[in-house]
Amino acid sequence: MEQYEPDRLTPPRAAAVRRSLSNGRAALTRRSLLRASAGGALTLGGLGALSACGIPAAGQTAGGTSAEDHSAQEKTVNFSNWTEYMDVDASGKRHPTLEEFTRRTGISVKYSEDINDNNEFFGKIKPQLAAGQDTGRDLIVLTDWLAARLIRLGWVQKLDASLLPHAYANLSSQFRSPDWDPGRAYSYPWQGISAVIAYNKKALDGIEVTSVSDMLDNPRLKGRVGFLTEMRDTMGMTLLDMGKDPAKFSDDDYAAAIARLQKAVDKGQIRRFTGNDYTSDITSGDFAACIAWAGDVVQLKADSPDIDFVIPDSGYMTSSDNMLIPNKARHKANAERLMDYYYEPQPAAQLAAYINYVCPVDGVQPELAKIDPAAAKNPLIIPDKAMQAQSHSFRSLSATEETAYEAQFAKLTGA
């Protein structure tokens, strides 16, 4: 079982954190800018690292560590989420779906937008989790790789399936059984995050781009393509293009993909690696094509007729942000009821209409059509079965692999 070693961050991981904060999905607010890094310095030495040796996590068990559940006596739930990741009304002050949950159940929700970056948030909660203490939160939302890490450490609780009937029945097949949480015993997706190829039709001027190979090999696109600073998305898309499965690749496969991208860097084919500041590059035409996140593409297409996207025949990458219940949470059952509520089609549709990311809830399309017909028809929000079949996830990494792969990627991107 993986161990917890406090207050160490390897150089490759430090580089990954810096990339994420300055360029990656942590850099800007969601929807208009995506995931804010809402000020304040991040102390790298305080983040902590995970390795195969070190101090065992306190209270570590196969099913996490529960506390006495006060849900029946205390009708409340403390929910920590990312910024701009919940529906709001016209005033920008109220969350209609949360208010409906409270009206229906009598459970009040203390909703906090206090997650700006996965590593930064981990730094906030790790002292309590390592000590076997309550974090003060009943429900948290973390990106899949960090969700996997907390599950490996035994720091989140196993879910009670009897309180999650809608989640169990309505979870989309593409999110149903990731290798890091088979059968979703500890987590359920909040939203999916897909990486596709976006392009500017005017900038392409008749050049066809349907694959990563087109981006890397067409000399007419030299200096006009972009890839992401998120390692799993860029490497996953490249591995797929090379005929490799991101869920099963070897060290040699990864090294070959790095070499392929390095060749494109050396010849000036790749303009730069970016976070979601690619939105300005693709809109201006500095990028003719780039790897982009689907939620951004929805907004870009709405703002400009020149912007469109393509799903390569080789497939595309999808990750997820996931709801988890940390150890010692005081209101576990209330948290599970809230998780299940967002797998009912109506609240799921309200959320999808506002967020515009991949909705993980089957059966949501008819309800979404009542709110936003265009969104209900958008495959970037509601993938059809054929598109779901083209979705791939990056496999879980051991601590050793993560360090080695991030080091190679940091060298590639110049981080």
mmCIF file of C-alpha atoms in Angstrom, residues 23-403:
data_model
loop_
_atom_site.group_PDB
_atom_site.id
_atom_site.type_symbol
_atom_site.label_atom_id
_atom_site.label_comp_id
_atom_site.label_asym_id
_atom_site.label_seq_id
_atom_site.Cartn_x
_atom_site.Cartn_y
_atom_site.Cartn_z
ATOM 1 C CA ASN A 23 -0.308 27.514 -17.366
ATOM 2 C CA GLY A 24 -2.482 24.530 -16.627
ATOM 3 C CA ARG A 25 -6.103 23.994 -15.668
ATOM 4 C CA ALA A 26 -5.371 25.547 -12.269
ATOM 5 C CA ALA A 27 -4.335 28.856 -13.776
ATOM 6 C CA LEU A 28 -7.636 30.478 -14.716
ATOM 7 C CA THR A 29 -11.291 30.443 -13.723
ATOM 8 C CA ARG A 30 -13.724 27.826 -14.983
ATOM 9 C CA ARG A 31 -16.177 28.687 -17.791
ATOM 10 C CA SER A 32 -14.807 32.053 -18.958
ATOM 11 C CA LEU A 33 -11.219 31.389 -17.858
ATOM 12 C CA LEU A 34 -11.295 27.971 -16.110
ATOM 13 C CA ARG A 35 -10.144 27.060 -12.612
ATOM 14 C CA ALA A 36 -8.851 30.074 -10.814
ATOM 15 C CA SER A 37 -5.671 30.194 -8.866
ATOM 16 C CA ALA A 38 -7.249 32.736 -6.588
ATOM 17 C CA GLY A 39 -4.190 34.482 -5.311
ATOM 18 C CA GLY A 40 -1.751 33.549 -2.636
ATOM 19 C CA ALA A 41 1.590 31.853 -3.002
ATOM 20 C CA LEU A 42 1.909 28.108 -3.035
ATOM 21 C CA THR A 43 4.662 26.755 -0.866
ATOM 22 C CA LEU A 44 6.011 23.759 -2.720
ATOM 23 C CA GLY A 45 7.728 22.305 0.294
ATOM 24 C CA GLY A 46 4.417 22.251 2.154
ATOM 25 C CA LEU A 47 2.553 20.186 -0.407
ATOM 26 C CA GLY A 48 3.928 16.827 0.546
ATOM 27 C CA ALA A 49 4.690 13.897 -1.718
ATOM 28 C CA LEU A 50 3.778 10.279 -1.898
ATOM 29 C CA SER A 51 6.304 7.510 -2.304
ATOM 30 C CA ALA A 52 6.846 3.832 -1.771
ATOM 31 C CA CYS A 53 8.623 4.503 1.508
ATOM 32 C CA GLY A 54 8.079 6.852 4.395
ATOM 33 C CA ILE A 55 5.623 7.316 7.232
ATOM 34 C CA PRO A 56 2.461 5.211 6.968
ATOM 35 C CA ALA A 57 -0.766 7.169 6.755
ATOM 36 C CA ALA A 58 -2.523 7.320 10.083
ATOM 37 C CA GLY A 59 -5.672 5.265 10.290
ATOM 38 C CA GLN A 60 -4.988 3.724 6.902
ATOM 39 C CA THR A 61 -7.351 0.862 6.075
ATOM 40 C CA ALA A 62 -8.774 -0.723 2.945
ATOM 41 C CA GLY A 63 -12.035 1.133 3.369
ATOM 42 C CA GLY A 64 -10.903 4.423 4.801
ATOM 43 C CA THR A 65 -11.698 5.556 8.327
ATOM 44 C CA SER A 66 -15.210 6.509 9.295
ATOM 45 C CA ALA A 67 -16.353 8.550 12.226
ATOM 46 C CA GLU A 68 -19.604 8.487 14.116
ATOM 47 C CA ASP A 69 -22.097 9.746 11.546
ATOM 48 C CA HIS A 70 -24.154 12.681 12.845
ATOM 49 C CA SER A 71 -26.268 13.004 9.689
ATOM 50 C CA ALA A 72 -29.533 12.084 11.400
ATOM 51 C CA GLN A 73 -29.091 14.647 14.170
ATOM 52 C CA GLU A 74 -27.335 17.377 12.187
ATOM 53 C CA LYS A 75 -29.144 18.161 8.928
ATOM 54 C CA THR A 76 -26.168 19.710 7.185
ATOM 55 C CA VAL A 77 -23.345 18.859 4.779
ATOM 56 C CA ASN A 78 -20.065 20.694 4.172
ATOM 57 C CA PHE A 79 -19.214 20.659 0.446
ATOM 58 C CA SER A 80 -15.871 21.905 -0.961
ATOM 59 C CA ASN A 81 -15.648 22.430 -4.717
ATOM 60 C CA TRP A 82 -13.744 24.293 -7.426
ATOM 61 C CA THR A 83 -14.577 27.891 -8.317
ATOM 62 C CA GLU A 84 -17.253 28.485 -10.970
ATOM 63 C CA TYR A 85 -18.313 24.839 -10.817
ATOM 64 C CA MET A 86 -21.921 25.150 -9.627
ATOM 65 C CA ASP A 87 -25.029 26.592 -11.233
ATOM 66 C CA VAL A 88 -25.981 30.110 -10.152
ATOM 67 C CA ASP A 89 -29.034 32.265 -10.721
ATOM 68 C CA ALA A 90 -29.135 35.652 -12.496
ATOM 69 C CA SER A 91 -28.020 37.419 -9.326
ATOM 70 C CA GLY A 92 -24.889 35.294 -9.168
ATOM 71 C CA LYS A 93 -25.490 34.714 -5.468
ATOM 72 C CA ARG A 94 -27.804 31.710 -5.277
ATOM 73 C CA HIS A 95 -27.301 28.095 -6.315
ATOM 74 C CA PRO A 96 -30.707 26.801 -7.480
ATOM 75 C CA THR A 97 -29.869 23.095 -7.430
ATOM 76 C CA LEU A 98 -28.436 23.257 -3.916
ATOM 77 C CA GLU A 99 -31.475 25.176 -2.716
ATOM 78 C CA GLU A 100 -33.775 22.568 -4.236
ATOM 79 C CA PHE A 101 -31.823 19.809 -2.481
ATOM 80 C CA THR A 102 -32.300 21.581 0.852
ATOM 81 C CA ARG A 103 -36.008 22.177 0.179
ATOM 82 C CA ARG A 104 -36.526 18.519 -0.630
ATOM 83 C CA THR A 105 -34.417 16.927 2.121
ATOM 84 C CA GLY A 106 -34.178 19.511 4.873
ATOM 85 C CA ILE A 107 -30.384 19.201 4.682
ATOM 86 C CA SER A 108 -28.614 22.557 4.470
ATOM 87 C CA VAL A 109 -25.452 22.770 2.373
ATOM 88 C CA LYS A 110 -22.451 24.814 3.433
ATOM 89 C CA TYR A 111 -20.945 25.283 -0.017
ATOM 90 C CA SER A 112 -17.335 26.477 -0.278
ATOM 91 C CA GLU A 113 -15.414 27.310 -3.456
ATOM 92 C CA ASP A 114 -12.088 26.679 -1.776
ATOM 93 C CA ILE A 115 -10.404 24.346 -4.286
ATOM 94 C CA ASN A 116 -8.200 26.262 -6.719
ATOM 95 C CA ASP A 117 -5.594 23.591 -7.454
ATOM 96 C CA ASN A 118 -5.367 19.883 -6.656
ATOM 97 C CA ASN A 119 -1.921 20.038 -5.036
ATOM 98 C CA GLU A 120 -2.676 23.199 -3.122
ATOM 99 C CA PHE A 121 -5.870 21.708 -1.713
ATOM 100 C CA PHE A 122 -4.056 18.497 -0.836
ATOM 101 C CA GLY A 123 -1.641 20.639 1.135
ATOM 102 C CA LYS A 124 -4.595 22.055 3.095
ATOM 103 C CA ILE A 125 -6.151 18.760 4.089
ATOM 104 C CA LYS A 126 -3.183 16.390 4.371
ATOM 105 C CA PRO A 127 -2.223 17.279 7.991
ATOM 106 C CA GLN A 128 -5.681 16.303 9.258
ATOM 107 C CA LEU A 129 -5.959 13.239 7.038
ATOM 108 C CA ALA A 130 -2.473 12.023 7.973
ATOM 109 C CA ALA A 131 -3.326 12.472 11.655
ATOM 110 C CA GLY A 132 -6.668 10.678 11.321
ATOM 111 C CA GLN A 133 -8.631 13.846 12.018
ATOM 112 C CA ASP A 134 -11.765 15.424 10.555
ATOM 113 C CA THR A 135 -10.979 17.930 7.774
ATOM 114 C CA GLY A 136 -14.217 19.816 8.434
ATOM 115 C CA ARG A 137 -15.468 18.740 4.999
ATOM 116 C CA ASP A 138 -17.992 16.040 4.168
ATOM 117 C CA LEU A 139 -17.681 16.140 0.396
ATOM 118 C CA ILE A 140 -14.750 17.191 -1.811
ATOM 119 C CA VAL A 141 -14.169 17.267 -5.584
ATOM 120 C CA LEU A 142 -10.753 16.237 -6.901
ATOM 121 C CA THR A 143 -9.336 15.407 -10.321
ATOM 122 C CA ASP A 144 -8.996 11.690 -10.968
ATOM 123 C CA TRP A 145 -5.233 11.350 -10.415
ATOM 124 C CA LEU A 146 -5.459 12.935 -6.960
ATOM 125 C CA ALA A 147 -8.663 11.068 -6.170
ATOM 126 C CA ALA A 148 -6.738 7.886 -6.972
ATOM 127 C CA ARG A 149 -3.942 8.943 -4.638
ATOM 128 C CA LEU A 150 -6.279 9.534 -1.687
ATOM 129 C CA ILE A 151 -7.953 6.180 -2.283
ATOM 130 C CA ARG A 152 -4.555 4.439 -2.318
ATOM 131 C CA LEU A 153 -3.645 6.154 0.936
ATOM 132 C CA GLY A 154 -6.878 5.011 2.588
ATOM 133 C CA TRP A 155 -7.896 8.619 3.248
ATOM 134 C CA VAL A 156 -11.431 8.494 1.825
ATOM 135 C CA GLN A 157 -14.410 6.424 2.867
ATOM 136 C CA LYS A 158 -16.089 3.589 1.033
ATOM 137 C CA LEU A 159 -19.527 4.621 -0.169
ATOM 138 C CA ASP A 160 -22.825 3.109 0.928
ATOM 139 C CA ALA A 161 -24.411 1.907 -2.330
ATOM 140 C CA SER A 162 -27.866 1.797 -0.719
ATOM 141 C CA LEU A 163 -27.807 5.614 -0.490
ATOM 142 C CA LEU A 164 -26.699 6.036 -4.126
ATOM 143 C CA PRO A 165 -29.438 4.405 -6.251
ATOM 144 C CA HIS A 166 -29.535 7.140 -8.914
ATOM 145 C CA ALA A 167 -25.759 7.349 -9.121
ATOM 146 C CA TYR A 168 -25.447 3.594 -9.561
ATOM 147 C CA ALA A 169 -28.198 3.421 -12.194
ATOM 148 C CA ASN A 170 -27.408 6.595 -14.151
ATOM 149 C CA LEU A 171 -23.604 6.746 -14.259
ATOM 150 C CA SER A 172 -22.435 6.907 -17.865
ATOM 151 C CA SER A 173 -20.603 3.803 -19.038
ATOM 152 C CA GLN A 174 -17.448 5.743 -19.973
ATOM 153 C CA PHE A 175 -16.932 6.714 -16.316
ATOM 154 C CA ARG A 176 -18.191 3.543 -14.659
ATOM 155 C CA SER A 177 -15.040 1.636 -13.734
ATOM 156 C CA PRO A 178 -11.694 3.478 -13.792
ATOM 157 C CA ASP A 179 -8.653 1.400 -12.903
ATOM 158 C CA TRP A 180 -8.057 3.497 -9.792
ATOM 159 C CA ASP A 181 -11.598 2.919 -8.414
ATOM 160 C CA PRO A 182 -13.147 -0.175 -10.021
ATOM 161 C CA GLY A 183 -16.913 -0.117 -9.751
ATOM 162 C CA ARG A 184 -16.824 3.340 -8.149
ATOM 163 C CA ALA A 185 -16.586 2.081 -4.580
ATOM 164 C CA TYR A 186 -15.130 5.378 -3.293
ATOM 165 C CA SER A 187 -16.008 8.078 -5.823
ATOM 166 C CA TYR A 188 -18.500 9.360 -8.365
ATOM 167 C CA PRO A 189 -17.715 11.845 -11.142
ATOM 168 C CA TRP A 190 -18.817 15.433 -10.761
ATOM 169 C CA GLN A 191 -18.014 16.311 -14.384
ATOM 170 C CA GLY A 192 -15.894 14.918 -17.198
ATOM 171 C CA ILE A 193 -13.046 16.841 -18.859
ATOM 172 C CA SER A 194 -12.270 15.846 -22.448
ATOM 173 C CA ALA A 195 -9.256 16.784 -24.573
ATOM 174 C CA VAL A 196 -9.925 17.107 -28.319
ATOM 175 C CA ILE A 197 -8.384 18.888 -31.323
ATOM 176 C CA ALA A 198 -9.621 22.435 -31.808
ATOM 177 C CA TYR A 199 -8.884 24.409 -34.956
ATOM 178 C CA ASN A 200 -9.356 27.832 -36.498
ATOM 179 C CA LYS A 201 -10.866 27.371 -39.976
ATOM 180 C CA LYS A 202 -9.663 30.756 -41.179
ATOM 181 C CA ALA A 203 -6.092 30.107 -40.007
ATOM 182 C CA LEU A 204 -6.035 26.642 -41.575
ATOM 183 C CA ASP A 205 -7.037 28.117 -44.956
ATOM 184 C CA GLY A 206 -8.019 24.783 -46.431
ATOM 185 C CA ILE A 207 -5.480 22.585 -44.617
ATOM 186 C CA GLU A 208 -7.119 19.471 -43.217
ATOM 187 C CA VAL A 209 -6.420 18.548 -39.605
ATOM 188 C CA THR A 210 -8.023 15.350 -38.361
ATOM 189 C CA SER A 211 -5.275 13.831 -36.208
ATOM 190 C CA VAL A 212 -2.293 14.521 -34.001
ATOM 191 C CA SER A 213 -0.135 13.317 -36.901
ATOM 192 C CA ASP A 214 -1.495 16.141 -39.054
ATOM 193 C CA MET A 215 -0.514 18.611 -36.351
ATOM 194 C CA LEU A 216 2.978 17.164 -35.948
ATOM 195 C CA ASP A 217 3.885 16.360 -39.539
ATOM 196 C CA ASN A 218 2.300 18.874 -41.916
ATOM 197 C CA PRO A 219 5.023 21.436 -42.791
ATOM 198 C CA ARG A 220 2.358 24.005 -43.675
ATOM 199 C CA LEU A 221 1.460 24.113 -39.983
ATOM 200 C CA LYS A 222 5.012 24.725 -38.769
ATOM 201 C CA GLY A 223 4.971 27.006 -35.734
ATOM 202 C CA ARG A 224 1.176 27.112 -35.649
ATOM 203 C CA VAL A 225 0.143 24.186 -33.452
ATOM 204 C CA GLY A 226 -0.139 23.917 -29.691
ATOM 205 C CA PHE A 227 -0.121 21.155 -27.100
ATOM 206 C CA LEU A 228 -1.103 21.241 -23.443
ATOM 207 C CA THR A 229 1.090 21.501 -20.365
ATOM 208 C CA GLU A 230 -1.142 18.859 -18.771
ATOM 209 C CA MET A 231 1.009 15.745 -19.182
ATOM 210 C CA ARG A 232 -1.809 13.217 -19.229
ATOM 211 C CA ASP A 233 -3.729 14.997 -21.978
ATOM 212 C CA THR A 234 -0.802 15.729 -24.304
ATOM 213 C CA MET A 235 0.856 12.363 -23.812
ATOM 214 C CA GLY A 236 -2.441 10.504 -23.952
ATOM 215 C CA MET A 237 -3.428 12.072 -27.264
ATOM 216 C CA THR A 238 0.042 11.347 -28.680
ATOM 217 C CA LEU A 239 0.009 7.738 -27.486
ATOM 218 C CA LEU A 240 -3.409 7.212 -29.075
ATOM 219 C CA ASP A 241 -2.139 8.627 -32.363
ATOM 220 C CA MET A 242 0.735 6.129 -32.221
ATOM 221 C CA GLY A 243 -1.680 3.231 -31.778
ATOM 222 C CA LYS A 244 -0.977 2.809 -28.054
ATOM 223 C CA ASP A 245 -3.579 2.535 -25.318
ATOM 224 C CA PRO A 246 -3.103 5.228 -22.609
ATOM 225 C CA ALA A 247 -4.614 2.774 -20.154
ATOM 226 C CA LYS A 248 -1.950 0.117 -20.799
ATOM 227 C CA PHE A 249 1.222 1.742 -22.158
ATOM 228 C CA SER A 250 4.771 0.770 -21.177
ATOM 229 C CA ASP A 251 7.828 2.842 -20.286
ATOM 230 C CA ASP A 252 9.100 2.319 -23.830
ATOM 231 C CA ASP A 253 5.787 3.512 -25.294
ATOM 232 C CA TYR A 254 5.942 6.661 -23.189
ATOM 233 C CA ALA A 255 9.562 7.325 -24.184
ATOM 234 C CA ALA A 256 8.667 6.898 -27.859
ATOM 235 C CA ALA A 257 5.831 9.418 -27.543
ATOM 236 C CA ILE A 258 8.173 11.879 -25.827
ATOM 237 C CA ALA A 259 10.684 11.421 -28.649
ATOM 238 C CA ARG A 260 8.013 12.070 -31.242
ATOM 239 C CA LEU A 261 6.978 15.315 -29.610
ATOM 240 C CA GLN A 262 10.607 16.323 -29.062
ATOM 241 C CA LYS A 263 11.259 15.958 -32.787
ATOM 242 C CA ALA A 264 8.365 18.337 -33.476
ATOM 243 C CA VAL A 265 9.713 20.795 -30.910
ATOM 244 C CA ASP A 266 13.207 20.662 -32.413
ATOM 245 C CA LYS A 267 11.992 21.441 -35.922
ATOM 246 C CA GLY A 268 9.719 24.265 -34.730
ATOM 247 C CA GLN A 269 6.454 22.504 -35.583
ATOM 248 C CA ILE A 270 5.014 23.082 -32.096
ATOM 249 C CA ARG A 271 4.642 26.774 -31.319
ATOM 250 C CA ARG A 272 4.374 26.213 -27.577
ATOM 251 C CA PHE A 273 2.890 24.168 -24.761
ATOM 252 C CA THR A 274 0.100 26.015 -22.982
ATOM 253 C CA GLY A 275 -2.500 25.853 -20.297
ATOM 254 C CA ASN A 276 -5.863 27.137 -21.339
ATOM 255 C CA ASP A 277 -4.350 30.406 -22.469
ATOM 256 C CA TYR A 278 -4.509 28.599 -25.819
ATOM 257 C CA THR A 279 -7.971 30.161 -26.064
ATOM 258 C CA SER A 280 -6.450 33.471 -27.142
ATOM 259 C CA ASP A 281 -3.969 31.749 -29.506
ATOM 260 C CA ILE A 282 -6.627 29.738 -31.328
ATOM 261 C CA THR A 283 -9.025 32.694 -31.522
ATOM 262 C CA SER A 284 -6.369 35.033 -32.933
ATOM 263 C CA GLY A 285 -5.107 32.430 -35.395
ATOM 264 C CA ASP A 286 -1.618 32.173 -33.852
ATOM 265 C CA PHE A 287 -2.607 28.537 -33.429
ATOM 266 C CA ALA A 288 -4.189 26.976 -36.477
ATOM 267 C CA ALA A 289 -4.848 23.862 -34.373
ATOM 268 C CA CYS A 290 -4.234 22.755 -30.803
ATOM 269 C CA ILE A 291 -5.172 20.210 -28.180
ATOM 270 C CA ALA A 292 -8.010 21.827 -26.225
ATOM 271 C CA TRP A 293 -10.448 21.061 -23.426
ATOM 272 C CA ALA A 294 -14.002 20.449 -24.556
ATOM 273 C CA GLY A 295 -15.552 22.882 -22.065
ATOM 274 C CA ASP A 296 -13.483 25.696 -23.549
ATOM 275 C CA VAL A 297 -14.339 24.629 -27.088
ATOM 276 C CA VAL A 298 -18.052 24.947 -26.329
ATOM 277 C CA GLN A 299 -17.495 28.575 -25.331
ATOM 278 C CA LEU A 300 -15.061 29.304 -28.179
ATOM 279 C CA LYS A 301 -17.480 27.968 -30.787
ATOM 280 C CA ALA A 302 -20.267 30.097 -29.340
ATOM 281 C CA ASP A 303 -18.069 33.196 -29.618
ATOM 282 C CA SER A 304 -16.503 32.612 -33.046
ATOM 283 C CA PRO A 305 -17.732 30.894 -36.238
ATOM 284 C CA ASP A 306 -14.101 30.166 -37.154
ATOM 285 C CA ILE A 307 -13.547 27.785 -34.247
ATOM 286 C CA ASP A 308 -14.465 24.105 -34.477
ATOM 287 C CA PHE A 309 -13.186 20.755 -33.247
ATOM 288 C CA VAL A 310 -12.506 17.232 -34.416
ATOM 289 C CA ILE A 311 -12.331 13.877 -32.676
ATOM 290 C CA PRO A 312 -9.422 11.897 -34.171
ATOM 291 C CA ASP A 313 -10.158 8.387 -35.407
ATOM 292 C CA SER A 314 -7.612 7.214 -32.830
ATOM 293 C CA GLY A 315 -9.794 8.619 -30.030
ATOM 294 C CA TYR A 316 -9.551 11.335 -27.395
ATOM 295 C CA MET A 317 -8.695 11.687 -23.711
ATOM 296 C CA THR A 318 -11.206 12.077 -20.909
ATOM 297 C CA SER A 319 -10.485 12.635 -17.237
ATOM 298 C CA SER A 320 -12.925 13.488 -14.469
ATOM 299 C CA ASP A 321 -13.366 15.584 -11.365
ATOM 300 C CA ASN A 322 -14.772 13.334 -8.656
ATOM 301 C CA MET A 323 -16.819 13.561 -5.481
ATOM 302 C CA LEU A 324 -15.263 11.831 -2.460
ATOM 303 C CA ILE A 325 -15.976 11.668 1.265
ATOM 304 C CA PRO A 326 -12.813 12.142 3.346
ATOM 305 C CA ASN A 327 -12.048 10.093 6.418
ATOM 306 C CA LYS A 328 -13.727 11.194 9.652
ATOM 307 C CA ALA A 329 -16.369 13.227 7.780
ATOM 308 C CA ARG A 330 -19.095 14.059 10.281
ATOM 309 C CA HIS A 331 -22.047 13.852 7.863
ATOM 310 C CA LYS A 332 -21.322 10.916 5.559
ATOM 311 C CA ALA A 333 -24.916 9.901 4.837
ATOM 312 C CA ASN A 334 -25.907 13.492 4.070
ATOM 313 C CA ALA A 335 -22.974 13.743 1.669
ATOM 314 C CA GLU A 336 -24.042 10.531 -0.060
ATOM 315 C CA ARG A 337 -27.573 11.859 -0.463
ATOM 316 C CA LEU A 338 -26.172 15.013 -2.082
ATOM 317 C CA MET A 339 -23.981 12.943 -4.400
ATOM 318 C CA ASP A 340 -26.971 10.869 -5.426
ATOM 319 C CA TYR A 341 -29.130 13.950 -5.991
ATOM 320 C CA TYR A 342 -26.803 15.163 -8.742
ATOM 321 C CA TYR A 343 -27.359 11.888 -10.584
ATOM 322 C CA GLU A 344 -31.056 12.603 -10.969
ATOM 323 C CA PRO A 345 -31.627 13.860 -14.542
ATOM 324 C CA GLN A 346 -33.213 17.194 -13.634
ATOM 325 C CA PRO A 347 -30.534 18.641 -11.311
ATOM 326 C CA ALA A 348 -27.850 17.078 -13.516
ATOM 327 C CA ALA A 349 -29.325 18.951 -16.498
ATOM 328 C CA GLN A 350 -29.380 22.255 -14.616
ATOM 329 C CA LEU A 351 -25.741 21.779 -13.703
ATOM 330 C CA ALA A 352 -24.720 20.777 -17.244
ATOM 331 C CA ALA A 353 -26.502 23.783 -18.748
ATOM 332 C CA TYR A 354 -24.385 26.092 -16.628
ATOM 333 C CA ILE A 355 -21.011 24.319 -16.646
ATOM 334 C CA ASN A 356 -20.866 22.994 -20.251
ATOM 335 C CA TYR A 357 -18.521 20.134 -19.378
ATOM 336 C CA VAL A 358 -19.103 16.440 -20.043
ATOM 337 C CA CYS A 359 -22.128 15.354 -18.040
ATOM 338 C CA PRO A 360 -21.544 11.894 -16.489
ATOM 339 C CA VAL A 361 -25.279 11.208 -16.070
ATOM 340 C CA ASP A 362 -27.145 8.970 -18.487
ATOM 341 C CA GLY A 363 -30.700 10.052 -19.261
ATOM 342 C CA VAL A 364 -29.965 13.754 -18.818
ATOM 343 C CA GLN A 365 -30.472 14.748 -22.462
ATOM 344 C CA PRO A 366 -34.299 15.157 -22.457
ATOM 345 C CA GLU A 367 -34.134 17.329 -19.336
ATOM 346 C CA LEU A 368 -31.271 19.400 -20.733
ATOM 347 C CA ALA A 369 -33.215 19.947 -23.954
ATOM 348 C CA LYS A 370 -35.921 21.707 -21.941
ATOM 349 C CA ILE A 371 -33.331 24.174 -20.591
ATOM 350 C CA ASP A 372 -30.857 24.516 -23.461
ATOM 351 C CA PRO A 373 -31.668 22.615 -26.697
ATOM 352 C CA ALA A 374 -28.280 23.433 -28.239
ATOM 353 C CA ALA A 375 -26.403 22.041 -25.232
ATOM 354 C CA ALA A 376 -28.488 18.861 -25.342
ATOM 355 C CA LYS A 377 -27.333 18.274 -28.928
ATOM 356 C CA ASN A 378 -23.690 19.131 -28.268
ATOM 357 C CA PRO A 379 -21.517 15.977 -28.224
ATOM 358 C CA LEU A 380 -18.926 17.795 -26.111
ATOM 359 C CA ILE A 381 -21.508 17.963 -23.304
ATOM 360 C CA ILE A 382 -23.603 14.871 -24.004
ATOM 361 C CA PRO A 383 -21.444 12.388 -25.949
ATOM 362 C CA ASP A 384 -23.375 9.851 -27.987
ATOM 363 C CA LYS A 385 -22.535 6.154 -27.750
ATOM 364 C CA ALA A 386 -20.110 6.309 -30.671
ATOM 365 C CA MET A 387 -18.216 9.219 -29.134
ATOM 366 C CA GLN A 388 -18.184 7.545 -25.715
ATOM 367 C CA ALA A 389 -16.573 4.534 -27.339
ATOM 368 C CA GLN A 390 -13.710 6.749 -28.566
ATOM 369 C CA SER A 391 -13.006 8.063 -25.053
ATOM 370 C CA HIS A 392 -9.828 6.919 -23.286
ATOM 371 C CA SER A 393 -8.392 7.475 -19.825
ATOM 372 C CA PHE A 394 -4.778 7.725 -18.725
ATOM 373 C CA ARG A 395 -3.833 4.816 -16.504
ATOM 374 C CA SER A 396 -2.964 5.181 -12.856
ATOM 375 C CA LEU A 397 0.701 5.803 -12.141
ATOM 376 C CA SER A 398 2.823 4.612 -9.273
ATOM 377 C CA ALA A 399 4.811 7.245 -7.410
ATOM 378 C CA THR A 400 7.969 6.079 -9.190
ATOM 379 C CA GLU A 401 6.323 6.271 -12.609
ATOM 380 C CA GLU A 402 4.861 9.686 -11.928
ATOM 381 C CA THR A 403 8.257 11.081 -10.965
#
